[in-house]
XYZ file of C-alpha atoms in Angstrom:
737
model
C 13.763 12.406 38.407
C 11.530 9.715 36.998
C 8.304 10.018 38.967
C 8.173 13.837 39.346
C 7.969 16.584 36.766
C 11.662 17.209 35.872
C 11.056 20.947 35.463
C 9.559 21.387 38.941
C 12.034 19.022 40.605
C 15.012 20.690 38.914
C 13.842 24.095 40.131
C 13.424 22.778 43.681
C 16.900 21.214 43.743
C 18.446 24.506 42.635
C 16.923 26.175 45.693
C 17.275 23.258 48.162
C 20.274 21.211 46.955
C 20.320 18.871 49.957
C 16.633 17.877 49.787
C 16.137 14.107 49.818
C 14.031 12.974 46.874
C 12.845 9.894 48.793
C 11.091 12.180 51.298
C 9.078 13.931 48.575
C 5.485 12.733 48.308
C 4.383 15.114 45.540
C 5.285 18.516 44.151
C 3.900 21.091 41.743
C 5.098 24.346 40.238
C 3.204 27.622 39.745
C 3.810 30.962 38.066
C 1.745 33.636 39.874
C 2.328 35.295 43.225
C -0.371 34.277 45.758
C -0.692 37.792 47.157
C -0.026 39.999 44.104
C -2.300 38.924 41.203
C -0.252 40.415 38.337
C 3.189 39.426 39.602
C 4.967 36.588 37.782
C 7.097 34.281 39.913
C 8.677 30.848 39.999
C 7.225 28.756 42.795
C 7.310 25.102 43.846
C 4.943 23.561 46.400
C 6.399 20.334 47.769
C 4.714 17.780 50.046
C 7.107 15.928 52.334
C 6.378 13.125 54.787
C 5.579 15.549 57.591
C 4.871 18.965 56.012
C 3.955 21.069 52.999
C 6.477 23.719 51.987
C 6.073 26.540 49.485
C 9.212 27.986 47.875
C 8.968 31.263 45.926
C 11.938 32.397 43.827
C 14.333 30.311 45.918
C 13.074 31.225 49.393
C 10.835 29.287 51.780
C 7.567 31.238 51.845
C 5.229 28.996 53.889
C 5.300 25.710 55.772
C 2.320 23.758 57.140
C 2.507 20.466 59.098
C 0.458 17.612 57.622
C -0.973 16.723 61.031
C -2.842 20.056 61.001
C -4.246 19.688 57.469
C -7.594 18.079 56.729
C -7.387 18.253 52.918
C -6.240 20.275 49.935
C -8.688 21.919 47.553
C -8.517 23.613 44.183
C -10.400 26.872 43.573
C -11.024 28.344 40.140
C -10.592 32.088 39.677
C -10.853 34.477 36.732
C -8.129 33.298 34.382
C -6.292 31.599 37.244
C -6.514 28.720 39.690
C -5.627 28.401 43.407
C -4.493 25.571 45.684
C -5.549 25.857 49.317
C -5.124 23.644 52.359
C -7.993 23.340 54.831
C -6.930 23.131 58.471
C -8.412 20.583 60.826
C -10.915 21.779 63.393
C -11.289 25.375 62.238
C -11.798 24.573 58.548
C -9.742 27.668 57.756
C -8.435 27.702 54.170
C -4.797 28.691 53.660
C -3.615 29.774 50.202
C -0.578 27.791 49.027
C -0.169 28.397 45.301
C -1.646 30.366 42.440
C -1.166 29.998 38.667
C -2.823 30.805 35.367
C -5.572 28.573 33.988
C -3.109 26.381 32.058
C -2.215 24.794 35.402
C -5.800 23.617 36.053
C -5.092 19.986 35.202
C -1.654 19.997 36.887
C -3.060 21.442 40.118
C -5.989 19.023 40.009
C -3.738 15.984 39.772
C -1.533 17.345 42.579
C -4.488 17.922 44.907
C -5.969 14.501 44.222
C -2.693 12.710 44.978
C -1.991 14.672 48.147
C -5.531 14.115 49.481
C -5.130 10.402 48.806
C -1.917 10.416 50.822
C -3.542 12.388 53.660
C -6.334 9.797 53.885
C -4.408 6.577 53.350
C -0.766 7.459 54.097
C -0.001 5.522 50.913
C 2.595 6.777 48.434
C 1.508 4.365 45.697
C -0.723 6.439 43.407
C -1.097 3.722 40.754
C -4.668 3.009 41.895
C -5.720 6.556 41.059
C -7.241 7.216 37.649
C -4.728 9.137 35.568
C -5.958 12.213 33.725
C -4.312 13.438 30.546
C -3.309 17.101 30.266
C -5.651 19.839 29.118
C -3.011 21.946 27.391
C -1.272 21.244 24.083
C 2.407 20.475 24.809
C 3.456 22.047 21.474
C 1.677 25.405 21.404
C 0.705 25.677 25.088
C -2.926 26.502 24.254
C -5.818 24.698 25.967
C -7.353 21.773 24.137
C -10.917 22.248 22.852
C -13.483 21.381 25.502
C -13.851 17.620 25.817
C -10.837 16.925 23.600
C -7.186 16.012 24.012
C -6.191 16.882 20.447
C -5.026 20.309 19.318
C -6.569 21.123 15.898
C -3.750 23.583 15.168
C -0.866 21.234 15.944
C -2.298 17.977 14.622
C -0.293 16.593 11.700
C -2.171 17.193 8.440
C 0.128 14.765 6.607
C -0.748 11.961 9.002
C -4.447 12.715 8.597
C -4.133 12.482 4.803
C -2.138 9.244 5.076
C -4.875 7.761 7.251
C -7.510 8.772 4.731
C -5.461 7.207 1.921
C -5.004 4.009 3.930
C -8.775 3.835 4.417
C -9.175 4.061 0.635
C -7.284 0.812 0.066
C -10.515 -1.183 0.132
C -11.660 0.841 -2.884
C -8.434 0.376 -4.880
C -10.111 -1.477 -7.776
C -12.587 1.332 -8.427
C -9.869 3.946 -7.953
C -7.591 2.066 -10.387
C -10.341 2.012 -13.028
C -10.945 5.720 -12.474
C -7.215 6.363 -12.922
C -7.257 4.498 -16.251
C -10.044 6.777 -17.409
C -8.009 9.753 -16.177
C -5.042 8.704 -18.313
C -7.352 8.097 -21.275
C -8.919 11.553 -20.953
C -5.500 13.186 -20.622
C -4.143 11.367 -23.686
C -7.108 12.438 -25.795
C -6.808 16.055 -24.582
C -3.157 16.122 -25.703
C -4.018 14.408 -28.997
C -6.797 16.827 -30.100
C -4.519 19.889 -30.716
C -2.301 17.690 -32.906
C -5.335 16.690 -34.990
C -6.216 20.386 -35.338
C -2.677 21.063 -36.559
C -2.972 18.351 -39.202
C -6.312 19.754 -40.332
C -4.962 23.337 -40.602
C -1.651 22.558 -42.308
C -2.832 19.596 -44.394
C -6.168 20.866 -45.623
C -7.237 24.392 -44.636
C -3.860 26.022 -45.424
C -2.804 23.501 -48.041
C -1.391 25.002 -51.275
C -3.113 24.269 -54.551
C -6.688 23.514 -55.402
C -6.633 19.777 -54.834
C -8.266 18.959 -51.527
C -8.589 15.334 -50.598
C -12.199 15.196 -49.413
C -11.848 11.708 -47.962
C -8.826 12.757 -45.902
C -10.555 15.902 -44.656
C -13.637 13.892 -43.653
C -11.428 11.374 -41.858
C -9.834 14.172 -39.822
C -13.276 15.507 -38.865
C -14.371 11.982 -37.948
C -11.218 11.528 -35.835
C -12.051 14.747 -33.947
C -15.596 13.505 -33.380
C -14.288 10.144 -32.167
C -11.779 11.813 -29.798
C -14.433 14.062 -28.267
C -16.867 11.155 -27.899
C -14.227 8.981 -26.194
C -13.288 11.867 -23.913
C -16.898 12.234 -22.755
C -17.305 8.493 -22.262
C -14.093 8.348 -20.253
C -15.346 11.265 -18.124
C -18.599 9.391 -17.433
C -16.700 6.245 -16.433
C -14.245 8.204 -14.295
C -17.067 10.030 -12.542
C -19.029 6.827 -11.912
C -16.182 4.917 -10.267
C -15.020 7.902 -8.241
C -18.504 8.631 -6.925
C -18.887 4.963 -5.977
C -15.491 4.808 -4.248
C -15.902 8.219 -2.567
C -19.353 7.458 -1.177
C -18.244 4.051 0.138
C -15.223 5.637 1.786
C -17.235 8.401 3.434
C -19.914 5.933 4.560
C -17.183 3.916 6.277
C -15.713 7.088 7.785
C -19.120 8.232 9.031
C -19.764 4.832 10.590
C -16.367 4.938 12.329
C -17.057 8.412 13.751
C -20.528 7.405 14.955
C -19.188 4.203 16.528
C -16.376 6.095 18.251
C -18.782 8.661 19.696
C -20.828 5.821 21.172
C -17.676 4.332 22.693
C -16.759 7.580 24.456
C -17.659 7.967 28.098
C -20.569 10.100 29.243
C -17.965 12.470 30.692
C -16.392 13.203 27.302
C -19.669 13.305 25.390
C -21.239 15.723 27.877
C -18.367 18.180 27.341
C -19.395 18.609 23.706
C -22.648 20.002 22.405
C -25.051 17.810 20.439
C -24.802 20.264 17.550
C -21.016 19.865 17.451
C -21.232 16.058 17.393
C -23.861 16.199 14.642
C -21.544 18.434 12.624
C -18.709 15.899 12.910
C -20.881 13.008 11.758
C -22.826 14.778 9.017
C -21.374 18.020 7.701
C -17.656 17.289 8.107
C -17.946 13.915 6.391
C -19.962 15.545 3.579
C -17.164 18.107 3.136
C -14.674 15.266 2.816
C -16.921 13.456 0.332
C -17.355 16.568 -1.824
C -13.604 17.050 -1.935
C -12.954 13.420 -2.883
C -15.669 13.320 -5.557
C -15.526 16.852 -6.992
C -12.404 18.902 -6.258
C -9.719 16.218 -6.037
C -10.606 14.400 -9.322
C -10.664 17.725 -11.146
C -7.257 18.671 -9.738
C -5.886 15.225 -10.542
C -7.108 15.443 -14.130
C -5.731 18.942 -14.593
C -2.450 17.947 -12.973
C -2.014 14.978 -15.330
C -2.895 17.197 -18.273
C -0.352 19.800 -17.153
C 2.357 17.153 -16.820
C 1.607 15.659 -20.240
C 1.587 19.037 -22.035
C 4.787 20.129 -20.300
C 6.477 16.955 -21.527
C 5.293 17.623 -25.114
C 6.424 21.248 -24.979
C 9.843 20.410 -23.570
C 10.363 17.816 -26.294
C 9.332 20.270 -29.062
C 10.787 23.551 -27.731
C 12.337 23.712 -24.222
C 12.580 27.517 -24.329
C 8.865 27.840 -25.123
C 8.019 25.500 -22.237
C 10.123 27.529 -19.799
C 8.534 30.793 -20.917
C 5.050 29.372 -20.419
C 5.871 28.044 -16.926
C 7.762 31.118 -15.638
C 4.856 32.347 -13.387
C 4.187 28.926 -11.816
C 6.948 29.081 -9.119
C 5.707 32.497 -7.940
C 2.167 31.135 -7.539
C 3.421 28.080 -5.625
C 5.576 30.266 -3.369
C 2.655 32.563 -2.543
C 0.553 29.633 -1.348
C 3.444 28.333 0.715
C 3.759 31.712 2.419
C 0.022 32.021 3.165
C -0.600 28.372 4.119
C -0.622 28.862 7.900
C -2.765 31.993 7.589
C -5.266 30.070 5.440
C -5.425 27.244 7.947
C -6.219 29.638 10.800
C -8.937 31.313 8.710
C -10.746 28.054 8.059
C -10.280 26.816 11.628
C -12.001 29.964 12.903
C -14.781 29.577 10.378
C -15.303 25.938 11.424
C -15.501 26.909 15.088
C -18.023 29.699 14.465
C -20.107 27.444 12.226
C -20.104 24.771 14.932
C -21.188 27.284 17.601
C -24.076 28.643 15.534
C -25.221 25.086 14.772
C -25.080 24.167 18.457
C -27.145 27.233 19.422
C -29.753 26.383 16.793
C -29.929 22.797 18.046
C -30.373 23.981 21.643
C -33.142 26.416 20.704
C -35.107 23.806 18.771
C -34.594 21.187 21.496
C -35.902 23.565 24.156
C -38.554 25.258 22.051
C -41.214 24.655 24.719
C -39.160 26.504 27.320
C -38.497 29.310 24.834
C -42.199 29.737 24.130
C -43.147 29.334 27.796
C -41.021 32.318 28.809
C -41.679 34.329 25.665
C -37.975 34.633 24.825
C -38.297 34.132 21.058
C -36.777 37.521 20.299
C -33.936 36.943 22.734
C -33.101 33.569 21.183
C -33.410 35.042 17.710
C -30.882 37.720 18.679
C -28.558 35.070 20.123
C -28.682 32.995 16.949
C -28.328 36.036 14.676
C -25.291 37.137 16.702
C -23.679 33.691 16.320
C -24.547 33.640 12.609
C -23.027 37.114 12.207
C -19.759 35.897 13.749
C -19.846 32.923 11.397
C -20.499 35.277 8.464
C -17.616 37.538 9.495
C -15.188 34.622 9.733
C -16.296 33.407 6.305
C -16.022 36.915 4.859
C -12.429 37.144 6.097
C -11.596 34.005 4.136
C -13.505 35.163 1.038
C -11.946 38.630 1.242
C -8.517 37.080 1.291
C -9.270 35.032 -1.831
C -10.878 38.022 -3.553
C -7.591 39.907 -3.065
C -5.181 37.089 -3.842
C -6.878 35.599 -6.911
C -6.697 38.673 -9.198
C -3.026 39.135 -8.333
C -2.187 35.527 -9.114
C -4.290 35.562 -12.276
C -2.389 38.648 -13.445
C 0.925 36.918 -12.759
C -0.289 33.856 -14.659
C -1.413 36.071 -17.550
C 2.127 37.399 -18.074
C 3.082 34.019 -19.520
C 0.389 34.326 -22.186
C 1.806 37.639 -23.443
C 5.289 36.129 -23.543
C 3.882 33.197 -25.500
C 2.149 35.490 -28.025
C 5.374 37.376 -28.636
C 7.397 34.189 -29.022
C 4.927 32.487 -31.364
C 4.411 35.693 -33.355
C 8.114 36.121 -34.057
C 8.348 32.468 -35.078
C 5.408 32.904 -37.477
C 6.839 36.059 -39.024
C 10.213 34.415 -39.567
C 8.576 31.382 -41.157
C 9.934 28.992 -38.529
C 6.428 27.960 -37.446
C 3.403 27.027 -39.550
C -0.146 28.096 -38.837
C -1.011 24.577 -37.738
C 1.920 24.474 -35.349
C 0.897 27.836 -33.951
C -2.637 26.537 -33.464
C -1.336 23.408 -31.752
C 1.006 25.114 -29.318
C -1.394 27.966 -28.596
C -3.921 25.293 -27.635
C -1.281 23.631 -25.454
C -0.482 26.936 -23.785
C -4.148 27.556 -23.096
C -4.440 24.013 -21.723
C -1.511 24.744 -19.405
C -3.069 27.868 -17.922
C -6.424 26.197 -17.288
C -4.795 23.512 -15.058
C -2.657 26.139 -13.347
C -5.788 28.183 -12.575
C -7.478 25.053 -11.221
C -4.431 24.176 -9.156
C -4.381 27.753 -7.900
C -7.819 27.197 -6.326
C -6.845 23.800 -4.945
C -5.331 25.045 -1.622
C -8.663 26.662 -0.776
C -10.608 23.416 -1.234
C -7.842 21.408 0.396
C -7.842 23.620 3.484
C -11.614 23.346 3.860
C -11.384 19.558 3.605
C -8.380 19.338 5.945
C -10.223 21.353 8.585
C -13.105 18.866 8.487
C -10.751 15.881 8.317
C -8.738 16.921 11.374
C -11.956 17.537 13.319
C -13.193 14.061 12.399
C -9.912 12.433 13.429
C -9.935 14.520 16.605
C -12.986 12.526 17.648
C -11.603 9.215 16.405
C -8.309 9.705 18.281
C -9.959 10.359 21.642
C -9.046 7.845 24.336
C -11.840 5.469 25.289
C -11.959 5.871 29.056
C -14.392 3.026 29.689
C -12.264 0.068 28.612
C -12.530 -3.520 29.792
C -9.206 -5.101 30.739
C -8.766 -8.763 31.663
C -12.376 -9.257 30.596
C -14.358 -11.698 32.686
C -17.835 -13.013 32.068
C -20.560 -14.123 34.438
C -23.096 -16.773 33.433
C -25.752 -14.683 35.140
C -25.630 -11.617 37.358
C -27.034 -12.420 40.808
C -27.046 -8.871 42.164
C -24.362 -8.755 44.872
C -22.742 -5.281 44.906
C -19.635 -4.386 46.913
C -18.485 -0.744 46.976
C -15.093 -0.353 48.636
C -13.308 2.947 49.384
C -14.687 4.626 46.273
C -13.833 8.240 45.437
C -14.815 10.140 42.316
C -14.872 13.669 40.922
C -15.908 15.052 37.555
C -12.973 17.469 37.613
C -9.432 16.923 38.877
C -9.092 17.826 42.540
C -12.833 18.407 43.020
C -14.239 15.158 44.496
C -17.978 14.502 44.545
C -17.756 11.186 46.421
C -15.092 10.188 48.934
C -14.436 6.969 50.828
C -17.759 5.290 49.964
C -18.120 1.818 51.476
C -21.300 -0.200 51.011
C -22.260 -3.849 50.622
C -25.581 -4.760 48.993
C -26.858 -8.344 49.080
C -28.886 -9.908 46.245
C -32.581 -9.103 46.548
C -32.116 -6.062 48.787
C -34.076 -2.864 48.166
C -31.655 -0.032 48.935
C -32.866 3.548 49.167
C -30.287 6.315 48.698
C -31.171 9.659 50.244
C -29.414 12.909 51.010
C -29.374 16.576 50.161
C -28.974 17.732 46.583
C -25.391 17.650 45.334
C -24.023 14.951 47.663
C -23.538 12.474 44.775
C -26.575 10.164 44.805
C -26.941 10.016 41.016
C -23.160 9.928 40.668
C -23.038 6.779 42.795
C -25.511 4.885 40.641
C -23.701 6.092 37.511
C -20.541 4.513 38.901
C -22.386 1.267 39.604
C -23.635 1.269 35.992
C -20.078 2.173 34.940
C -21.049 5.293 33.076
C -17.817 6.578 34.641
C -14.810 4.825 36.163
C -13.961 5.440 39.800
C -10.956 7.610 40.643
C -10.145 5.499 43.679
C -11.406 2.249 45.149
C -13.326 -0.539 43.495
C -16.905 -1.567 42.722
C -17.598 -5.281 42.439
C -20.668 -7.067 41.121
C -20.871 -10.703 42.215
C -17.239 -10.416 43.322
C -15.937 -9.166 39.947
C -14.591 -5.657 39.409
C -17.000 -3.840 37.059
C -13.935 -2.717 35.070
C -13.349 -6.366 34.218
C -16.933 -7.103 33.177
C -17.842 -6.694 29.528
C -20.293 -3.911 28.745
C -22.714 -6.491 27.315
C -22.715 -8.538 30.540
C -23.122 -5.442 32.700
C -25.930 -3.872 30.648
C -27.774 -7.185 30.257
C -28.024 -7.514 34.030
C -29.233 -3.964 34.743
C -32.444 -2.068 34.185
C -32.522 1.689 34.633
C -35.265 4.284 35.023
C -33.788 7.759 35.144
C -35.268 10.995 36.429
C -35.064 12.499 32.950
C -37.158 10.046 30.963
C -36.369 9.783 27.281
C -38.558 8.243 24.599
C -37.473 7.847 20.988
C -39.515 9.290 18.138
C -41.496 6.163 17.332
C -44.412 4.098 18.566
C -45.053 3.131 22.176
C -44.372 -0.492 21.215
C -40.960 0.388 19.752
C -40.014 2.271 22.907
C -41.154 -0.546 25.191
C -39.230 -3.224 23.291
C -36.112 -1.087 22.791
C -33.901 -3.274 25.024
C -35.742 -6.508 24.216
C -36.928 -6.531 20.574
C -37.913 -10.203 20.763
C -40.407 -9.660 23.617
C -43.808 -11.264 23.150
C -47.102 -9.380 23.387
C -47.894 -11.083 26.691
C -44.547 -9.988 28.200
C -45.048 -6.392 27.074
C -48.581 -6.175 28.465
C -47.519 -7.740 31.765
C -44.730 -5.139 32.138
C -47.047 -2.218 31.297
C -49.666 -3.453 33.760
C -47.043 -3.675 36.506
C -45.923 -0.109 35.672
C -49.509 1.192 35.631
C -49.259 2.102 31.933
C -51.551 -0.420 30.233
C -54.764 1.403 31.112
C -53.863 4.715 29.464
C -52.135 3.041 26.479
C -55.241 1.097 25.397
C -57.278 4.312 25.540
C -55.029 6.021 22.968
C -56.311 6.150 19.345
C -53.748 3.598 18.082
C -53.039 1.825 21.350
C -49.537 0.391 21.496
C -48.895 1.642 17.936
C -49.434 5.285 18.925
C -46.655 7.562 17.680
C -45.245 9.471 20.666
C -43.338 12.202 18.765
C -39.855 13.511 19.416
C -38.836 12.807 23.025
C -42.396 11.571 23.618
C -43.860 15.089 23.613
C -47.369 13.768 22.810
C -47.527 12.117 26.242
C -47.645 13.682 29.694
C -44.654 13.520 32.023
C -46.269 10.807 34.129
C -47.175 8.734 31.069
C -43.622 8.953 29.731
C -42.254 7.871 33.094
C -44.589 4.867 33.322
C -43.517 3.734 29.855
C -39.901 4.142 30.918
C -40.539 1.996 34.013
C -42.289 -0.636 31.906
C -39.323 -0.661 29.507
C -36.976 -1.402 32.412
C -39.283 -4.101 33.819
C -39.571 -5.780 30.424
C -35.793 -6.010 30.350
C -36.173 -8.234 33.464
C -32.889 -7.172 35.113
C -31.245 -8.669 38.160
C -30.277 -5.166 39.273
C -32.949 -2.474 38.998
C -31.895 1.168 39.379
C -34.499 3.885 39.913
C -33.385 7.528 39.900
C -36.427 9.560 40.983
C -38.467 7.122 38.875
C -41.800 8.208 40.365
C -41.193 11.948 40.579
C -43.676 12.748 37.776
C -46.482 10.492 39.063
C -49.543 11.379 41.047
C -50.026 9.878 44.493
C -52.492 7.191 43.365
C -50.342 5.988 40.460
C -47.236 6.116 42.631
C -48.913 3.782 45.130
C -49.786 1.323 42.351
C -46.200 1.320 41.095
C -44.770 1.010 44.600
C -46.933 -2.067 45.177
C -45.740 -3.450 41.835
C -42.112 -2.734 42.658
C -42.531 -4.420 46.028
C -43.476 -7.699 44.384
C -41.050 -7.146 41.518
C -38.056 -6.514 43.769
C -38.293 -10.045 45.087
C -35.280 -11.927 43.736
C -33.560 -8.831 42.332
C -31.400 -6.054 43.740
C -33.104 -2.667 43.648
C -31.385 0.673 44.204
C -33.677 3.701 44.342
C -33.083 7.430 44.729
C -35.996 9.571 45.809
C -36.455 12.984 47.369
C -40.010 11.987 48.305
C -39.053 9.734 51.214
C -42.427 7.966 51.258
C -41.358 6.350 47.979
C -38.710 4.396 49.912
C -40.966 3.053 52.632
C -40.472 -0.527 51.364
C -36.668 -0.279 51.283
C -34.683 -2.954 53.121
C -32.080 -0.369 54.085
C -31.656 3.355 53.643
C -28.240 4.814 52.842
C -27.790 8.488 53.735
C -25.055 10.385 51.887
C -23.467 13.681 52.832
C -20.416 15.552 51.573
C -18.119 13.255 53.579
C -19.517 9.980 52.169
C -21.896 7.457 53.720
C -23.230 9.136 56.853
C -25.959 6.706 57.989
C -27.196 3.232 57.070
C -30.250 1.472 58.456
C -33.990 0.972 58.232
C -36.453 3.832 58.504
C -37.122 3.081 62.176
C -33.432 2.771 63.068
C -32.503 6.048 61.389
C -35.415 7.916 62.915
C -34.351 6.697 66.343
C -30.818 8.112 65.741
C -32.263 11.566 65.044
C -29.441 12.304 62.622
C -29.404 13.529 59.018
C -32.241 11.272 57.873
C -34.398 12.336 60.797
C -33.874 15.966 59.825
C -34.842 15.272 56.199
C -38.028 13.492 57.254
C -39.019 16.248 59.675
C -38.401 18.934 57.043
C -40.508 17.032 54.535
C -43.340 16.593 57.024
C -43.324 20.320 57.689
C -43.547 20.983 53.952
C -46.487 18.568 53.693
C -48.292 20.366 56.506
C -47.699 23.721 54.853
C -49.063 22.406 51.533
C -52.116 21.021 53.333
């Protein structure tokens, strides 16, 4: 039962006891009837060496021979997912299995493995990229989008232990703060005793003789105790703030670094607003807890412990009477702990959504204004803010109900104390000074208990942020380099062998891609929208890892090349140009800060950017604004091209790099790229086919992979896909003319 899901295999063997496990290629279970949407069933779809069989509740429901099947595909429905097989020749889809959305990942893995077997007749699936599940194995609920950690089931104790282990570097400052804590606690316990001495020894002393010097010394001792207490508080606060800020700075750096290590696939599944919240707001929540709430609770807890010890030594019965309500308060928090956690998780999620919406609106403010949808966006943000408000109100309403009840319970102890002390006073068993001392102690007990009563609220807020931070930090880094190899210098030879890739399990974008590119070649990639042109260059740049096959650069698998080696040898100009909020010079030298003025100007001249830059008010020092909004689309693209040229890569990748340029400027850049491509490998994607007129070879992609390869003349003579694209574009040009 090792290589198959034991649950599915066990079910199958109950129905077909004599089935040979060695004949099974792959199997998957499902829980919904294919023909009746609401009907729950037990079903197993099993792929054997010659057929696919579907068993429903113990009976064989369908059988299809593999020779008649072209591929399997996964189809998403409303709250459910389907597996279909597509027959050869007719392309007719046949429904095999249906299940609820929790089976999305399971079905996807099944489809990918079976399709691999149909293509290669290979039962070894170790070359396929393994995807982790999308459902929490504990609670069965889907993971948050882009995550493989369940915020509800994650261990809070482990998260706290990790935070404590991170604090080890600050142990000296924390130790000094603890000394100040003990000093403050000792003084707080000492002050009521001094008051007792003053009352019994001087204020209530019998006779007329009052020792002035002794009375003054008691007053001075009180002044000294209060002064020391304040100084200790200052020292405690200083060292805790220092340690807390250092710890949170380290935590923030770790989160930021981890986000940068994540693949584009995982980052793109989260909103920018959500990632900003993890780095900024969540770490601030943790810092506030460490600097403000936790020290206060620690101080009050030490004070409570010290006073309880004093009371138990003096009068155990009095101590028990004072502490009678405490167990009831602790029990109430234990009962409501899970409910509290869910409240703050919901609030965090709503706060994250409203922040993400606000970030999107501000990022696309030009589009908003262009279409006059300000009121619509305002309504969308107000609606998200209202949901956030409602989730926060639920938490506040809970506390507004619970706090008065707990305060009343805590107050019962005070009345018991008054009765006990009063009877002692009336019987003469307790002096006025003693009453003053122990009344002060009782009051000092209830203040810590009230503080501790609020602690679960602050702790839950912090734990919500902490688990969200560790959710990011615990994500698997998909783009990892194993058996790292280095190249002295990338020459530009690219070998793509049997590559397949899909963004979602069971939904391939590229299949069986084979292509060899020699150093110095100018390769143009063309095809209809959605066939995977940009995906292919992303795989070459290793923004994603292939699901199947291998991509080699200079004979080395890109998965074995370090990211530094790979990035140093590549220059990229993407369709969506991005400029940082800074000067033109800073954007040009982003990948090569040490570039000389002559190198920068040479690159901008080759990209056709120098002429417009020198005409700007501040030339190369002109501030371009956020995302370069002060420049036109064509100007931003020319700066982006110059940035790539300045990097002087051996492999140059252009994804619609001239789409925002006018015809005259495009011709200048094409002439520059023609001379520049000498000695370097260039891969270009362009819908405007005239852009690729200088290409050594053209590679035409369709939904089945590489459809055609050749020069412009060779492909036109074939009158295939490329010929059709060229003819369609010529017709469009005539219509425009």
